[in-house]
Amino acid sequence: MKLNESTEHYNLHNGCLEGKYAVFSQKKLAQLKGVFADEQAFAAKDGEEIVYEVSSHTVVPEGTPGGLFFGTSCIHPGTVGGEYYMTKGHFHAKRECGEYYWGISGTGLLLLMDENRNCTAQLVKKNSLHYISGYTAHRLVNIGDDDLVVGACWPSDAGHDYGSIETEGFPVRVICRDGEAVIVDDAHAAG
Ligand code: M6P
Ligand code: ZN
């Protein structure tokens, strides 16, 4: 039997993916309109600034039952009006699908929200492991001064549903107060 070298590579230390199935995307600040509470502070920033980057390893087409996707998110450090940079966050379109996240470097929070908008948070750091149950929205927040790099593995038929997060957000926000990360209730979510 001929032994073939894999064309695919994953760097455990920085999360970098390389290979013919690696897909890379960037999220600029302008694409996160409405995500941060302080609209004035948002408008004053450069919309071209890259907030986070996602590398995905997608061997099968999106929607394939039984397959898996694997990826890395890198959220850069920064704030909008004191609110830390974060991912858009999503439910899975196929709600029952779960996902694994694991911390590679940096410091962050994983916000988890069920369909009744009950929210919990987990500290994400190097080697932390996070099982995200089905029916649970997930968002990563970088609360450190360095990049937050997080690995992810999820079913290839899970899909992404951004709808309710785009309109209602999460019930909490993570803000920098005296240099410390604080989780506060989102005023807009009250009532
Ligand atoms: C992880 C996975 C991806 C997701 C990405 C960015 O890598 O959960 O499925 O797309 O984070 O998160 P979002 O789609 O919420 O911007
Ligand atoms: Zn997901």
mmCIF file of C-alpha atoms and ligand atoms in Angstrom:
data_model
loop_
_atom_site.group_PDB
_atom_site.id
_atom_site.type_symbol
_atom_site.label_atom_id
_atom_site.label_comp_id
_atom_site.label_asym_id
_atom_site.label_seq_id
_atom_site.Cartn_x
_atom_site.Cartn_y
_atom_site.Cartn_z
ATOM 1 C CA MET A 1 0.000 0.000 0.000
ATOM 2 C CA LYS A 2 1.337 3.419 -0.959
ATOM 3 C CA LEU A 3 1.555 5.836 1.942
ATOM 4 C CA ASN A 4 0.391 9.314 0.940
ATOM 5 C CA GLU A 5 1.312 12.462 2.817
ATOM 6 C CA SER A 6 -1.771 14.492 3.744
ATOM 7 C CA THR A 7 -2.232 17.677 1.745
ATOM 8 C CA GLU A 8 -4.002 19.191 4.778
ATOM 9 C CA HIS A 9 -2.243 20.797 7.723
ATOM 10 C CA TYR A 10 -3.328 22.184 11.062
ATOM 11 C CA ASN A 11 -0.970 24.079 13.343
ATOM 12 C CA LEU A 12 -1.981 23.167 16.908
ATOM 13 C CA HIS A 13 -0.188 26.207 18.313
ATOM 14 C CA ASN A 14 -1.709 28.993 16.237
ATOM 15 C CA GLY A 15 -4.721 27.291 14.658
ATOM 16 C CA CYS A 16 -3.532 27.947 11.095
ATOM 17 C CA LEU A 17 -5.103 25.707 8.472
ATOM 18 C CA GLU A 18 -3.516 24.909 5.139
ATOM 19 C CA GLY A 19 -4.575 22.630 2.343
ATOM 20 C CA LYS A 20 -6.918 22.315 -0.567
ATOM 21 C CA TYR A 21 -10.016 22.270 1.684
ATOM 22 C CA ALA A 22 -9.069 25.305 3.763
ATOM 23 C CA VAL A 23 -11.311 28.333 3.249
ATOM 24 C CA PHE A 24 -10.464 31.711 4.747
ATOM 25 C CA SER A 25 -12.827 34.614 5.470
ATOM 26 C CA GLN A 26 -12.595 37.959 7.229
ATOM 27 C CA LYS A 27 -15.210 39.991 9.070
ATOM 28 C CA LYS A 28 -14.734 43.729 8.871
ATOM 29 C CA LEU A 29 -16.206 46.193 11.328
ATOM 30 C CA ALA A 30 -18.614 47.509 8.656
ATOM 31 C CA GLN A 31 -20.136 44.012 8.449
ATOM 32 C CA LEU A 32 -20.951 44.142 12.169
ATOM 33 C CA LYS A 33 -23.319 47.104 12.049
ATOM 34 C CA GLY A 34 -25.921 46.829 14.804
ATOM 35 C CA VAL A 35 -23.854 44.349 16.817
ATOM 36 C CA PHE A 36 -22.364 46.892 19.244
ATOM 37 C CA ALA A 37 -24.471 49.039 21.560
ATOM 38 C CA ASP A 38 -22.741 52.385 20.996
ATOM 39 C CA GLU A 39 -23.718 53.406 17.450
ATOM 40 C CA GLN A 40 -21.834 56.713 17.646
ATOM 41 C CA ALA A 41 -18.609 55.018 18.660
ATOM 42 C CA PHE A 42 -19.186 52.469 15.888
ATOM 43 C CA ALA A 43 -19.656 55.197 13.268
ATOM 44 C CA ALA A 44 -16.417 56.905 14.370
ATOM 45 C CA LYS A 45 -14.339 53.790 13.693
ATOM 46 C CA ASP A 46 -12.821 52.596 10.409
ATOM 47 C CA GLY A 47 -15.291 50.160 8.831
ATOM 48 C CA GLU A 48 -12.408 48.476 7.000
ATOM 49 C CA GLU A 49 -10.839 47.287 10.258
ATOM 50 C CA ILE A 50 -10.813 43.496 10.473
ATOM 51 C CA VAL A 51 -12.473 42.308 13.675
ATOM 52 C CA TYR A 52 -12.138 38.564 13.169
ATOM 53 C CA GLU A 53 -10.970 35.943 10.729
ATOM 54 C CA VAL A 54 -12.276 32.437 10.230
ATOM 55 C CA SER A 55 -10.441 29.529 8.626
ATOM 56 C CA SER A 56 -12.638 26.540 7.854
ATOM 57 C CA HIS A 57 -11.802 23.062 6.643
ATOM 58 C CA THR A 58 -14.698 21.955 4.480
ATOM 59 C CA VAL A 59 -14.182 18.636 2.708
ATOM 60 C CA VAL A 60 -17.878 18.048 2.012
ATOM 61 C CA PRO A 61 -20.443 20.588 0.753
ATOM 62 C CA GLU A 62 -22.370 22.590 3.364
ATOM 63 C CA GLY A 63 -25.538 20.683 4.257
ATOM 64 C CA THR A 64 -24.059 17.202 3.869
ATOM 65 C CA PRO A 65 -25.625 14.925 6.531
ATOM 66 C CA GLY A 66 -23.121 13.005 8.650
ATOM 67 C CA GLY A 67 -20.079 15.107 7.748
ATOM 68 C CA LEU A 68 -17.998 17.440 9.895
ATOM 69 C CA PHE A 69 -16.481 20.878 9.497
ATOM 70 C CA PHE A 70 -13.460 22.070 11.374
ATOM 71 C CA GLY A 71 -12.208 25.617 11.765
ATOM 72 C CA THR A 72 -10.417 28.332 13.660
ATOM 73 C CA SER A 73 -11.691 31.775 14.632
ATOM 74 C CA CYS A 74 -9.226 34.545 15.396
ATOM 75 C CA ILE A 75 -10.829 37.564 17.076
ATOM 76 C CA HIS A 76 -8.548 40.569 17.238
ATOM 77 C CA PRO A 77 -8.373 42.710 20.407
ATOM 78 C CA GLY A 78 -10.351 45.941 20.473
ATOM 79 C CA THR A 79 -13.519 47.648 21.614
ATOM 80 C CA VAL A 80 -16.363 49.769 20.257
ATOM 81 C CA GLY A 81 -17.349 52.288 22.922
ATOM 82 C CA GLY A 82 -15.831 50.027 25.565
ATOM 83 C CA GLU A 83 -17.597 46.880 24.293
ATOM 84 C CA TYR A 84 -15.153 44.124 23.362
ATOM 85 C CA TYR A 85 -14.803 42.796 19.829
ATOM 86 C CA MET A 86 -16.848 39.662 19.290
ATOM 87 C CA THR A 87 -18.224 37.328 16.656
ATOM 88 C CA LYS A 88 -21.724 37.803 15.249
ATOM 89 C CA GLY A 89 -22.872 34.666 17.031
ATOM 90 C CA HIS A 90 -25.417 32.203 15.720
ATOM 91 C CA PHE A 91 -27.852 29.391 16.382
ATOM 92 C CA HIS A 92 -27.512 26.401 14.112
ATOM 93 C CA ALA A 93 -30.131 26.299 11.363
ATOM 94 C CA LYS A 94 -30.577 22.648 12.305
ATOM 95 C CA ARG A 95 -31.177 23.496 15.947
ATOM 96 C CA GLU A 96 -30.325 20.135 17.489
ATOM 97 C CA CYS A 97 -26.740 20.235 16.203
ATOM 98 C CA GLY A 98 -24.001 20.821 18.789
ATOM 99 C CA GLU A 99 -20.426 22.016 18.371
ATOM 100 C CA TYR A 100 -17.057 21.852 20.092
ATOM 101 C CA TYR A 101 -14.935 24.962 20.724
ATOM 102 C CA TRP A 102 -11.473 24.892 22.297
ATOM 103 C CA GLY A 103 -9.156 27.670 23.335
ATOM 104 C CA ILE A 104 -5.850 27.909 21.439
ATOM 105 C CA SER A 105 -4.527 31.285 22.606
ATOM 106 C CA GLY A 106 -5.646 34.554 24.136
ATOM 107 C CA THR A 107 -8.424 35.182 26.636
ATOM 108 C CA GLY A 108 -12.102 35.408 25.932
ATOM 109 C CA LEU A 109 -15.625 34.608 26.899
ATOM 110 C CA LEU A 110 -17.975 32.183 25.212
ATOM 111 C CA LEU A 111 -21.531 33.458 25.539
ATOM 112 C CA LEU A 112 -24.173 30.750 25.332
ATOM 113 C CA MET A 113 -27.877 31.472 24.991
ATOM 114 C CA ASP A 114 -30.779 29.044 24.869
ATOM 115 C CA GLU A 115 -33.972 29.589 22.885
ATOM 116 C CA ASN A 116 -35.596 31.268 25.908
ATOM 117 C CA ARG A 117 -32.742 33.803 25.949
ATOM 118 C CA ASN A 118 -31.202 32.385 29.134
ATOM 119 C CA CYS A 119 -27.524 33.234 28.930
ATOM 120 C CA THR A 120 -24.370 31.779 30.492
ATOM 121 C CA ALA A 121 -20.700 32.561 29.936
ATOM 122 C CA GLN A 122 -17.561 30.424 29.993
ATOM 123 C CA LEU A 123 -13.965 31.627 30.199
ATOM 124 C CA VAL A 124 -12.010 30.687 27.070
ATOM 125 C CA LYS A 125 -8.226 30.361 27.261
ATOM 126 C CA LYS A 126 -5.493 28.074 26.016
ATOM 127 C CA ASN A 127 -6.598 24.409 26.365
ATOM 128 C CA SER A 128 -10.134 25.188 27.605
ATOM 129 C CA LEU A 129 -12.713 22.872 26.041
ATOM 130 C CA HIS A 130 -16.329 23.892 25.427
ATOM 131 C CA TYR A 131 -19.167 21.612 24.407
ATOM 132 C CA ILE A 132 -21.960 23.690 22.899
ATOM 133 C CA SER A 133 -25.255 21.814 23.136
ATOM 134 C CA GLY A 134 -27.866 21.939 20.411
ATOM 135 C CA TYR A 135 -30.519 24.679 20.601
ATOM 136 C CA THR A 136 -27.838 27.045 21.966
ATOM 137 C CA ALA A 137 -26.566 30.223 20.322
ATOM 138 C CA HIS A 138 -22.840 30.881 20.688
ATOM 139 C CA ARG A 139 -20.701 34.011 20.471
ATOM 140 C CA LEU A 140 -17.010 34.573 21.232
ATOM 141 C CA VAL A 141 -15.789 37.776 22.885
ATOM 142 C CA ASN A 142 -12.112 38.741 23.058
ATOM 143 C CA ILE A 143 -11.505 40.227 26.525
ATOM 144 C CA GLY A 144 -7.699 40.238 26.291
ATOM 145 C CA ASP A 145 -4.983 42.391 24.728
ATOM 146 C CA ASP A 146 -3.943 39.714 22.212
ATOM 147 C CA ASP A 147 -5.712 37.767 19.503
ATOM 148 C CA LEU A 148 -8.230 35.234 20.781
ATOM 149 C CA VAL A 149 -7.780 32.047 18.751
ATOM 150 C CA VAL A 150 -10.390 29.318 19.135
ATOM 151 C CA GLY A 151 -10.795 25.984 17.351
ATOM 152 C CA ALA A 152 -14.206 24.649 16.360
ATOM 153 C CA CYS A 153 -15.756 21.423 15.047
ATOM 154 C CA TRP A 154 -19.382 21.154 13.974
ATOM 155 C CA PRO A 155 -21.679 19.006 11.784
ATOM 156 C CA SER A 156 -21.630 19.860 8.098
ATOM 157 C CA ASP A 157 -25.433 20.034 8.032
ATOM 158 C CA ALA A 158 -25.736 22.328 11.101
ATOM 159 C CA GLY A 159 -25.909 25.548 9.067
ATOM 160 C CA HIS A 160 -25.892 29.056 10.555
ATOM 161 C CA ASP A 161 -28.949 31.016 11.660
ATOM 162 C CA TYR A 162 -28.040 34.629 12.416
ATOM 163 C CA GLY A 163 -31.628 35.935 12.255
ATOM 164 C CA SER A 164 -32.705 36.399 15.875
ATOM 165 C CA ILE A 165 -29.221 37.452 16.977
ATOM 166 C CA GLU A 166 -29.209 40.192 14.344
ATOM 167 C CA THR A 167 -32.564 41.536 15.490
ATOM 168 C CA GLU A 168 -32.442 40.918 19.267
ATOM 169 C CA GLY A 169 -28.783 40.291 20.061
ATOM 170 C CA PHE A 170 -27.770 38.553 23.265
ATOM 171 C CA PRO A 171 -29.288 39.636 26.612
ATOM 172 C CA VAL A 172 -25.837 40.567 27.928
ATOM 173 C CA ARG A 173 -22.925 42.667 26.749
ATOM 174 C CA VAL A 174 -19.270 42.370 27.712
ATOM 175 C CA ILE A 175 -17.667 45.723 28.430
ATOM 176 C CA CYS A 176 -14.321 46.963 29.656
ATOM 177 C CA ARG A 177 -14.625 48.765 33.014
ATOM 178 C CA ASP A 178 -11.386 49.982 34.648
ATOM 179 C CA GLY A 179 -9.478 47.540 32.466
ATOM 180 C CA GLU A 180 -11.577 44.542 33.566
ATOM 181 C CA ALA A 181 -14.172 42.616 31.578
ATOM 182 C CA VAL A 182 -17.656 42.969 33.043
ATOM 183 C CA ILE A 183 -20.820 41.225 31.853
ATOM 184 C CA VAL A 184 -23.778 43.597 31.965
ATOM 185 C CA ASP A 185 -27.446 43.274 31.018
ATOM 186 C CA ASP A 186 -28.180 44.741 27.624
ATOM 187 C CA ALA A 187 -30.378 47.767 28.311
ATOM 188 C CA HIS A 188 -32.243 47.117 25.070
ATOM 189 C CA ALA A 189 -33.055 43.579 26.149
ATOM 190 C CA ALA A 190 -34.623 44.686 29.431
ATOM 191 C CA GLY A 191 -38.369 44.098 29.466
HETATM 192 C C1 M6P B 1 -16.463 29.168 14.477
HETATM 193 C C2 M6P B 1 -17.578 28.275 13.973
HETATM 194 C C3 M6P B 1 -18.075 28.759 12.605
HETATM 195 C C4 M6P B 1 -18.443 30.231 12.695
HETATM 196 C C5 M6P B 1 -17.260 31.040 13.191
HETATM 197 C C6 M6P B 1 -17.550 32.553 13.343
HETATM 198 O O1 M6P B 1 -15.316 28.999 13.695
HETATM 199 O O2 M6P B 1 -18.637 28.303 14.893
HETATM 200 O O3 M6P B 1 -19.201 27.992 12.242
HETATM 201 O O4 M6P B 1 -18.905 30.704 11.436
HETATM 202 O O5 M6P B 1 -16.870 30.538 14.473
HETATM 203 O O6 M6P B 1 -18.698 32.794 14.101
HETATM 204 P P1 M6P B 1 -19.964 33.551 13.466
HETATM 205 O O7 M6P B 1 -20.435 32.724 12.286
HETATM 206 O O8 M6P B 1 -20.957 33.607 14.570
HETATM 207 O O9 M6P B 1 -19.498 34.886 13.008
HETATM 208 ZN ZN ZN B 2 -21.904 27.052 15.450
#
